[in-house]
Short mmCIF file of C-alpha atoms in Angstrom, two decimals:
data_model
loop_
_atom_site.label_atom_id
_atom_site.label_comp_id
_atom_site.label_asym_id
_atom_site.label_seq_id
_atom_site.Cartn_x
_atom_site.Cartn_y
_atom_site.Cartn_z
CA MET A 1181 50.55 -13.13 2.72
CA LYS A 1182 51.67 -16.12 3.50
CA GLN A 1183 53.29 -19.22 1.33
CA LYS A 1184 50.90 -21.08 1.93
CA ASP A 1185 48.72 -18.24 0.38
CA LEU A 1186 50.88 -17.43 -2.68
CA LYS A 1187 51.05 -21.52 -3.92
CA ASP A 1188 47.40 -21.84 -2.82
CA GLN A 1189 46.71 -18.69 -5.75
CA SER A 1190 49.61 -19.72 -7.95
CA ILE A 1191 48.24 -23.26 -8.83
CA ALA A 1192 44.87 -22.27 -10.37
CA ILE A 1193 46.72 -19.93 -12.65
CA PHE A 1194 49.13 -22.64 -13.99
CA HIS A 1195 46.63 -25.04 -15.59
CA SER A 1196 44.55 -22.00 -16.63
CA SER A 1197 47.69 -19.70 -18.60
CA ASP A 1198 49.15 -20.35 -21.87
CA GLN A 1199 52.88 -22.38 -21.45
CA LEU A 1200 54.98 -20.97 -19.45
CA THR A 1201 58.04 -19.47 -21.58
CA GLU A 1202 61.18 -20.09 -21.03
CA LEU A 1203 61.71 -18.13 -17.62
CA PRO A 1204 58.32 -17.18 -15.79
CA TYR A 1205 59.35 -13.23 -15.86
CA TYR A 1206 59.97 -11.01 -18.64
CA PRO A 1207 64.02 -10.59 -18.94
CA TYR A 1208 65.53 -7.00 -20.09
CA SER A 1209 67.28 -9.06 -22.67
CA GLN A 1210 64.32 -10.17 -24.33
CA TRP A 1211 63.07 -6.85 -24.66
CA LEU A 1212 66.34 -5.55 -25.85
CA LYS A 1213 66.34 -8.49 -28.42
CA ALA A 1214 63.29 -7.39 -29.73
CA HIS A 1215 63.03 -3.77 -29.71
CA TYR A 1216 66.50 -3.61 -31.00
CA GLY A 1217 67.09 -6.91 -33.48
CA GLU A 1218 70.02 -7.79 -31.84
CA LYS A 1219 72.22 -8.08 -28.80
CA VAL A 1220 72.56 -4.55 -26.61
CA TYR A 1221 75.04 -4.10 -23.31
CA LYS A 1222 74.02 -1.57 -21.02
CA ILE A 1223 78.19 0.66 -20.29
CA PRO A 1224 78.10 1.90 -16.45
CA ILE A 1225 79.47 5.75 -16.75
CA ASN A 1226 81.17 7.84 -13.76
CA ALA A 1227 79.90 11.45 -14.49
CA ALA A 1228 81.27 12.79 -11.31
CA GLY A 1229 78.12 13.84 -9.72
CA THR A 1230 76.41 14.30 -6.11
CA CYS A 1231 73.26 14.17 -4.55
CA PRO A 1232 71.54 16.56 -2.46
CA ASN A 1233 71.31 14.11 0.54
CA ARG A 1234 75.18 13.98 0.29
CA ASP A 1235 76.48 17.36 -0.36
CA GLY A 1236 73.52 19.12 2.59
CA LYS A 1237 70.81 20.21 0.43
CA ILE A 1238 68.77 18.30 2.59
CA GLY A 1239 70.98 16.08 4.45
CA TYR A 1240 74.66 14.61 4.63
CA GLY A 1241 75.77 11.60 4.15
CA GLY A 1242 73.48 9.81 1.35
CA CYS A 1243 71.39 6.89 1.54
CA ILE A 1244 72.18 4.78 4.71
CA PHE A 1245 72.97 1.88 1.76
CA CYS A 1246 74.52 3.59 -0.63
CA GLY A 1247 78.93 3.45 -1.02
CA ALA A 1248 81.69 6.12 -2.07
CA PHE A 1249 80.92 5.31 -5.40
CA GLY A 1250 77.54 6.35 -5.48
CA GLY A 1251 76.39 3.04 -6.74
CA GLY A 1252 78.98 3.15 -9.73
CA ASN A 1253 80.95 0.35 -8.45
CA GLU A 1254 82.06 -0.67 -11.97
CA THR A 1255 82.50 2.81 -14.15
CA LEU A 1256 85.55 3.51 -14.66
CA ARG A 1257 87.56 6.39 -11.94
CA GLY A 1258 89.85 8.86 -12.30
CA SER A 1259 90.11 11.85 -14.40
CA ILE A 1260 88.43 10.06 -18.13
CA ASN A 1261 85.85 12.10 -19.02
CA ILE A 1262 82.63 10.63 -20.47
CA SER A 1263 83.41 10.15 -24.33
CA GLU A 1264 86.90 7.99 -22.79
CA GLN A 1265 85.11 5.69 -20.68
CA LEU A 1266 82.64 5.19 -23.47
CA GLU A 1267 84.80 4.45 -26.20
CA ILE A 1268 86.90 2.73 -23.79
CA ASN A 1269 84.28 0.27 -22.28
CA LYS A 1270 82.80 -0.12 -26.04
CA ALA A 1271 85.87 -1.94 -27.32
CA TYR A 1272 86.32 -4.03 -24.20
CA ILE A 1273 82.27 -5.01 -24.58
CA GLY A 1274 82.00 -5.16 -28.07
CA LYS A 1275 85.41 -8.02 -28.29
CA ARG A 1276 84.01 -9.84 -25.32
CA TYR A 1277 80.21 -10.14 -26.46
CA HIS A 1278 80.17 -9.22 -29.74
CA ALA A 1279 78.18 -6.77 -29.59
CA ARG A 1280 77.83 -3.64 -31.95
CA LYS A 1281 75.03 -1.56 -30.43
CA PHE A 1282 75.28 -0.37 -26.84
CA ILE A 1283 73.24 2.07 -24.21
CA PRO A 1284 75.45 4.34 -22.32
CA PHE A 1285 74.83 4.06 -18.48
CA LEU A 1286 75.12 7.65 -16.24
CA GLN A 1287 74.90 5.37 -12.74
CA ASP A 1288 76.80 6.92 -9.95
CA PHE A 1289 74.75 9.49 -7.43
CA SER A 1290 72.22 11.51 -9.04
CA ASN A 1291 72.46 12.73 -12.61
CA THR A 1292 70.11 15.63 -12.85
CA TYR A 1293 71.48 16.98 -10.23
CA LEU A 1294 73.61 19.94 -11.56
CA PRO A 1295 73.51 22.59 -13.63
CA PHE A 1296 71.67 22.60 -16.66
CA ASP A 1297 74.49 22.94 -19.32
CA GLN A 1298 76.53 20.52 -18.14
CA PHE A 1299 73.01 18.34 -18.26
CA LYS A 1300 73.49 18.54 -21.44
CA LYS A 1301 77.05 18.19 -22.12
CA ASN A 1302 77.03 15.03 -19.93
CA ILE A 1303 74.01 13.44 -22.48
CA ALA A 1304 75.43 14.49 -25.65
CA ALA A 1305 78.79 13.61 -24.59
CA CYS A 1306 76.97 9.98 -24.80
CA LEU A 1307 75.83 9.96 -28.81
CA GLY A 1308 78.08 8.00 -31.52
CA ASN A 1309 76.79 5.89 -34.12
CA ASP A 1310 77.02 2.43 -32.74
CA VAL A 1311 74.40 4.29 -29.08
CA VAL A 1312 70.72 3.08 -29.63
CA GLY A 1313 69.61 4.53 -26.50
CA ILE A 1314 70.89 6.84 -23.60
CA ALA A 1315 70.08 5.81 -19.18
CA ILE A 1316 69.85 7.92 -17.00
CA SER A 1317 69.91 7.58 -13.19
CA THR A 1318 68.72 10.48 -10.23
CA ARG A 1319 66.01 10.65 -7.58
CA PRO A 1320 62.84 11.60 -7.91
CA ASP A 1321 63.19 14.91 -6.11
CA CYS A 1322 65.92 15.94 -9.24
CA VAL A 1323 64.14 15.28 -12.20
CA THR A 1324 63.31 18.98 -13.87
CA ASN A 1325 60.27 19.44 -16.25
CA GLN A 1326 63.47 21.82 -18.19
CA GLN A 1327 65.50 18.75 -18.49
CA ILE A 1328 62.51 16.49 -19.32
CA ASP A 1329 61.46 18.87 -22.41
CA TRP A 1330 64.69 18.89 -23.68
CA LEU A 1331 65.07 15.63 -23.41
CA LYS A 1332 62.14 15.08 -25.00
CA ASP A 1333 63.38 17.34 -28.25
CA PHE A 1334 67.30 15.46 -27.80
CA LYS A 1335 65.35 11.92 -28.18
CA GLN A 1336 63.26 13.05 -31.76
CA GLN A 1337 66.46 15.27 -33.05
CA HIS A 1338 68.58 11.86 -32.52
CA HIS A 1339 66.28 8.96 -32.89
CA ILE A 1340 67.27 7.35 -29.76
CA ASP A 1341 65.53 5.87 -26.66
CA ILE A 1342 65.83 8.05 -23.38
CA VAL A 1343 66.03 5.59 -19.93
CA ILE A 1344 65.92 7.63 -16.49
CA GLU A 1345 66.22 5.45 -14.09
CA LEU A 1346 64.94 6.70 -10.49
CA GLY A 1347 65.87 4.80 -7.22
CA LEU A 1348 62.88 4.87 -5.33
CA GLN A 1349 63.10 0.88 -3.37
CA SER A 1350 60.46 1.20 -1.21
CA ALA A 1351 56.53 2.34 -1.28
CA ASN A 1352 56.54 3.02 3.00
CA ALA A 1353 57.16 6.20 3.53
CA HIS A 1354 58.45 5.54 7.06
CA SER A 1355 61.08 3.16 5.14
CA LEU A 1356 62.28 5.85 2.59
CA GLN A 1357 62.76 7.98 5.99
CA LYS A 1358 64.49 5.28 7.37
CA LEU A 1359 66.92 4.87 4.68
CA ASN A 1360 67.24 8.81 4.28
CA ARG A 1361 66.06 8.95 1.14
CA GLY A 1362 65.44 12.62 1.82
CA HIS A 1363 61.92 12.17 -1.12
CA GLY A 1364 59.02 11.27 -0.51
CA LEU A 1365 56.12 8.83 -2.35
CA ALA A 1366 54.90 11.76 -3.83
CA ASP A 1367 57.73 12.51 -5.10
CA TYR A 1368 58.40 9.44 -7.08
CA ILE A 1369 54.77 9.35 -8.46
CA ASP A 1370 55.14 13.38 -9.76
CA ALA A 1371 58.28 12.49 -11.34
CA ALA A 1372 57.30 9.40 -12.97
CA LEU A 1373 54.32 10.43 -14.47
CA ARG A 1374 56.17 14.05 -15.96
CA ILE A 1375 58.77 11.01 -17.24
CA LYS A 1376 56.07 8.79 -18.89
CA SER A 1377 54.38 11.35 -20.27
CA ALA A 1378 57.15 13.03 -22.21
CA GLY A 1379 57.58 9.31 -23.92
CA LEU A 1380 60.56 8.89 -22.44
CA GLN A 1381 61.11 5.23 -20.94
CA LEU A 1382 61.01 4.70 -17.38
CA CYS A 1383 62.96 2.15 -15.15
CA THR A 1384 62.71 1.68 -11.34
CA HIS A 1385 65.01 0.64 -8.65
CA MET A 1386 63.37 -1.20 -5.27
CA ILE A 1387 65.23 -3.49 -2.36
CA LEU A 1388 62.82 -6.41 -1.98
CA ASP A 1389 64.25 -7.33 1.96
CA LEU A 1390 63.70 -4.15 3.82
CA PRO A 1391 63.53 -4.54 7.26
CA TRP A 1392 61.07 -2.31 7.75
CA ASP A 1393 58.93 -3.25 4.87
CA ASP A 1394 56.36 -6.38 4.80
CA ASP A 1395 54.63 -8.30 2.19
CA LEU A 1396 52.19 -5.64 1.78
CA ASP A 1397 55.08 -2.75 1.16
CA ILE A 1398 56.11 -5.25 -1.69
CA ILE A 1399 52.54 -5.96 -3.09
CA GLU A 1400 51.92 -2.42 -2.85
CA GLY A 1401 55.20 -1.57 -4.60
CA ALA A 1402 54.91 -3.62 -7.76
CA LYS A 1403 51.32 -2.20 -8.26
CA LEU A 1404 52.33 1.30 -7.86
CA LEU A 1405 55.22 0.54 -10.62
CA SER A 1406 52.22 -0.85 -12.85
CA VAL A 1407 49.85 2.00 -12.27
CA VAL A 1408 52.93 4.91 -13.43
CA LYS A 1409 53.63 2.41 -16.23
CA ASN A 1410 57.22 1.46 -15.47
CA ASP A 1411 59.10 0.15 -18.47
CA PHE A 1412 61.74 -1.70 -16.02
CA VAL A 1413 63.02 -2.64 -13.27
CA LYS A 1414 65.73 -3.63 -11.13
CA CYS A 1415 65.15 -4.71 -7.71
CA HIS A 1416 68.30 -5.66 -5.07
CA SER A 1417 69.08 -6.93 -1.95
CA LEU A 1418 70.42 -4.94 1.05
CA TYR A 1419 73.94 -5.49 0.65
CA ILE A 1420 76.48 -3.80 2.79
CA GLU A 1421 78.87 -1.98 1.43
CA LYS A 1422 82.24 -0.48 3.58
CA GLY A 1423 82.06 2.62 4.94
CA THR A 1424 78.41 2.58 5.40
CA GLU A 1425 76.00 4.24 7.77
CA LEU A 1426 74.32 0.15 7.32
CA ALA A 1427 77.30 -1.39 7.71
CA LYS A 1428 77.43 1.25 11.11
CA MET A 1429 73.78 0.24 12.17
CA ILE A 1430 74.92 -3.63 11.13
CA ALA A 1431 78.23 -3.94 13.45
CA SER A 1432 75.94 -2.12 16.24
CA LYS A 1433 73.00 -4.41 15.65
CA GLU A 1434 70.71 -1.28 14.96
CA VAL A 1435 69.69 -3.28 11.76
CA HIS A 1436 69.28 -7.32 11.41
CA LEU A 1437 69.44 -8.55 7.97
CA LEU A 1438 66.73 -10.87 6.22
CA SER A 1439 67.18 -14.19 5.10
CA LEU A 1440 67.28 -15.39 1.22
CA GLU A 1441 64.42 -17.29 1.99
CA THR A 1442 62.47 -14.21 2.63
CA TYR A 1443 63.88 -12.27 -0.52
CA LEU A 1444 62.66 -15.37 -2.44
CA HIS A 1445 59.28 -14.82 -1.35
CA ARG A 1446 59.45 -10.64 -1.79
CA ALA A 1447 60.22 -11.78 -4.50
CA LYS A 1448 57.92 -14.02 -5.90
CA LEU A 1449 55.42 -11.36 -4.52
CA PHE A 1450 56.20 -8.20 -6.31
CA LEU A 1451 56.41 -10.55 -9.88
CA GLY A 1452 53.24 -11.55 -9.19
CA TYR A 1453 51.82 -8.02 -9.17
CA LEU A 1454 53.89 -6.97 -11.46
CA ASP A 1455 52.78 -5.92 -14.81
CA PRO A 1456 53.93 -8.37 -16.70
CA LYS A 1457 54.59 -5.60 -19.18
CA ILE A 1458 57.69 -4.47 -18.04
CA ALA A 1459 60.76 -6.08 -18.42
CA LEU A 1460 63.14 -7.05 -15.31
CA GLN A 1461 66.88 -5.64 -16.12
CA ARG A 1462 67.54 -7.30 -12.74
CA ILE A 1463 66.20 -10.31 -10.54
CA ILE A 1464 69.22 -9.24 -7.97
CA GLY A 1465 71.97 -6.61 -7.43
CA ARG A 1466 74.84 -6.83 -7.21
CA ALA A 1467 78.60 -5.07 -5.69
CA PRO A 1468 82.20 -5.60 -5.92
CA LYS A 1469 83.67 -7.70 -3.20
CA ARG A 1470 86.11 -5.50 -2.38
CA ASP A 1471 83.69 -2.36 -1.82
CA SER A 1472 81.22 -4.64 0.18
CA ILE A 1473 81.62 -6.79 3.53
CA LEU A 1474 78.21 -8.53 2.89
CA THR A 1475 76.42 -9.58 -0.86
CA ASN A 1476 73.63 -11.04 -1.45
CA TRP A 1477 74.25 -13.84 1.13
CA ASN A 1478 77.57 -14.61 0.25
CA THR A 1479 75.78 -16.28 -2.83
CA SER A 1480 75.71 -16.18 -6.75
CA TRP A 1481 73.68 -13.69 -8.17
CA TRP A 1482 72.72 -16.52 -10.85
CA LYS A 1483 71.82 -18.94 -8.40
CA ILE A 1484 69.34 -16.75 -6.57
CA ARG A 1485 67.98 -15.77 -9.95
CA ASP A 1486 68.04 -20.10 -10.77
CA ARG A 1487 66.05 -20.47 -7.57
CA LEU A 1488 63.53 -17.82 -8.01
CA VAL A 1489 62.81 -19.49 -11.13
CA ASP A 1490 62.56 -22.69 -10.04
CA GLU A 1491 60.47 -22.17 -7.07
CA MET A 1492 58.35 -19.93 -9.40
CA THR A 1493 58.20 -22.89 -12.05
CA GLU A 1494 57.47 -25.07 -9.54
CA VAL A 1495 54.16 -23.26 -7.86
CA GLY A 1496 52.99 -21.98 -12.00
CA LEU A 1497 53.69 -18.42 -11.12
CA LYS A 1498 54.28 -15.92 -13.78
CA GLN A 1499 54.88 -12.65 -13.81
CA GLY A 1500 51.82 -10.65 -13.35
CA ASP A 1501 49.36 -13.28 -12.04
CA LEU A 1502 48.54 -12.36 -8.78
CA LEU A 1503 47.67 -8.74 -10.47
CA LYS A 1504 45.14 -10.11 -12.59
CA ILE A 1505 43.72 -12.11 -9.85
CA ASP A 1506 43.39 -8.77 -8.24
CA ARG A 1507 41.89 -6.93 -11.45
CA GLU A 1508 39.58 -9.98 -11.92
CA LYS A 1509 37.70 -9.35 -8.40
CA LEU A 1510 37.71 -5.67 -8.79
CA SER A 1511 35.81 -6.27 -12.29
CA ASP A 1512 33.69 -8.39 -10.83
CA CYS A 1513 32.48 -6.11 -7.71
CA MET A 1514 31.52 -3.46 -10.33
CA LYS A 1515 29.12 -5.68 -12.16
#
């Protein structure tokens, strides 16, 4: 879909839809405030894990974009255990942001890819009187029924929310192969359905400017995440971390990064086709300068966010508007 097509479709929606909220998408901060009644902060936790496409079970080297810390660039390093990391971060974040409630986030690598007893210990170490939920980052092919059943009971026993964050990145099976993900689309759908059927929350990570994807892949990704009833989504750009396979591919000109304008175009498409009940935890990700060669076109994430909001507001586009049009067309065809 071209920029002109997107603008033409959304102008008609602007005049018939409800008054625009402060943002044209559903921000996670708003969900947290509505759900818990106050500010809640996620705390990154390093559980010293790995992934099956790193240790040789299904491959080596990991995803081509994944750096040395497996996505957990801002977690505490060294021999600090989970409970100590939690207390250190709570003390810092609580004082700085006046927060009283927290969600520990097992962030780096695949946090369900480990022996079951260790998995249970890691989750239990995240508990606390001021902890209202636990977020667990992992891969679609590393979530077992045993883990899901245990998490369901754990949630009910401790009266906290459990969120499983799945890295998908693309709805295109060929792109997943290029990324060296080591899993397919069916693995994601299977894991997502099992997670949701157990009453757990689901968050999916997507990279919106993969050079092997096109607009249809972006639309299909948003529709897929909507169909499997995600609670949350995180959007990222394809930034380059030091020492990664992607860095080598960029240096050899095997891969060329797409422009910021393309990212913004795809983000508008993605949000337009995303169910408006899904909260956005991130509109664009980021990596520390010390670990990266290039992140977000050397532009602050909030500047990109503001530009996206301005462009969506200009054409009157809100999250889910284009999905609504598709569903109305289908409904008309069935009459």
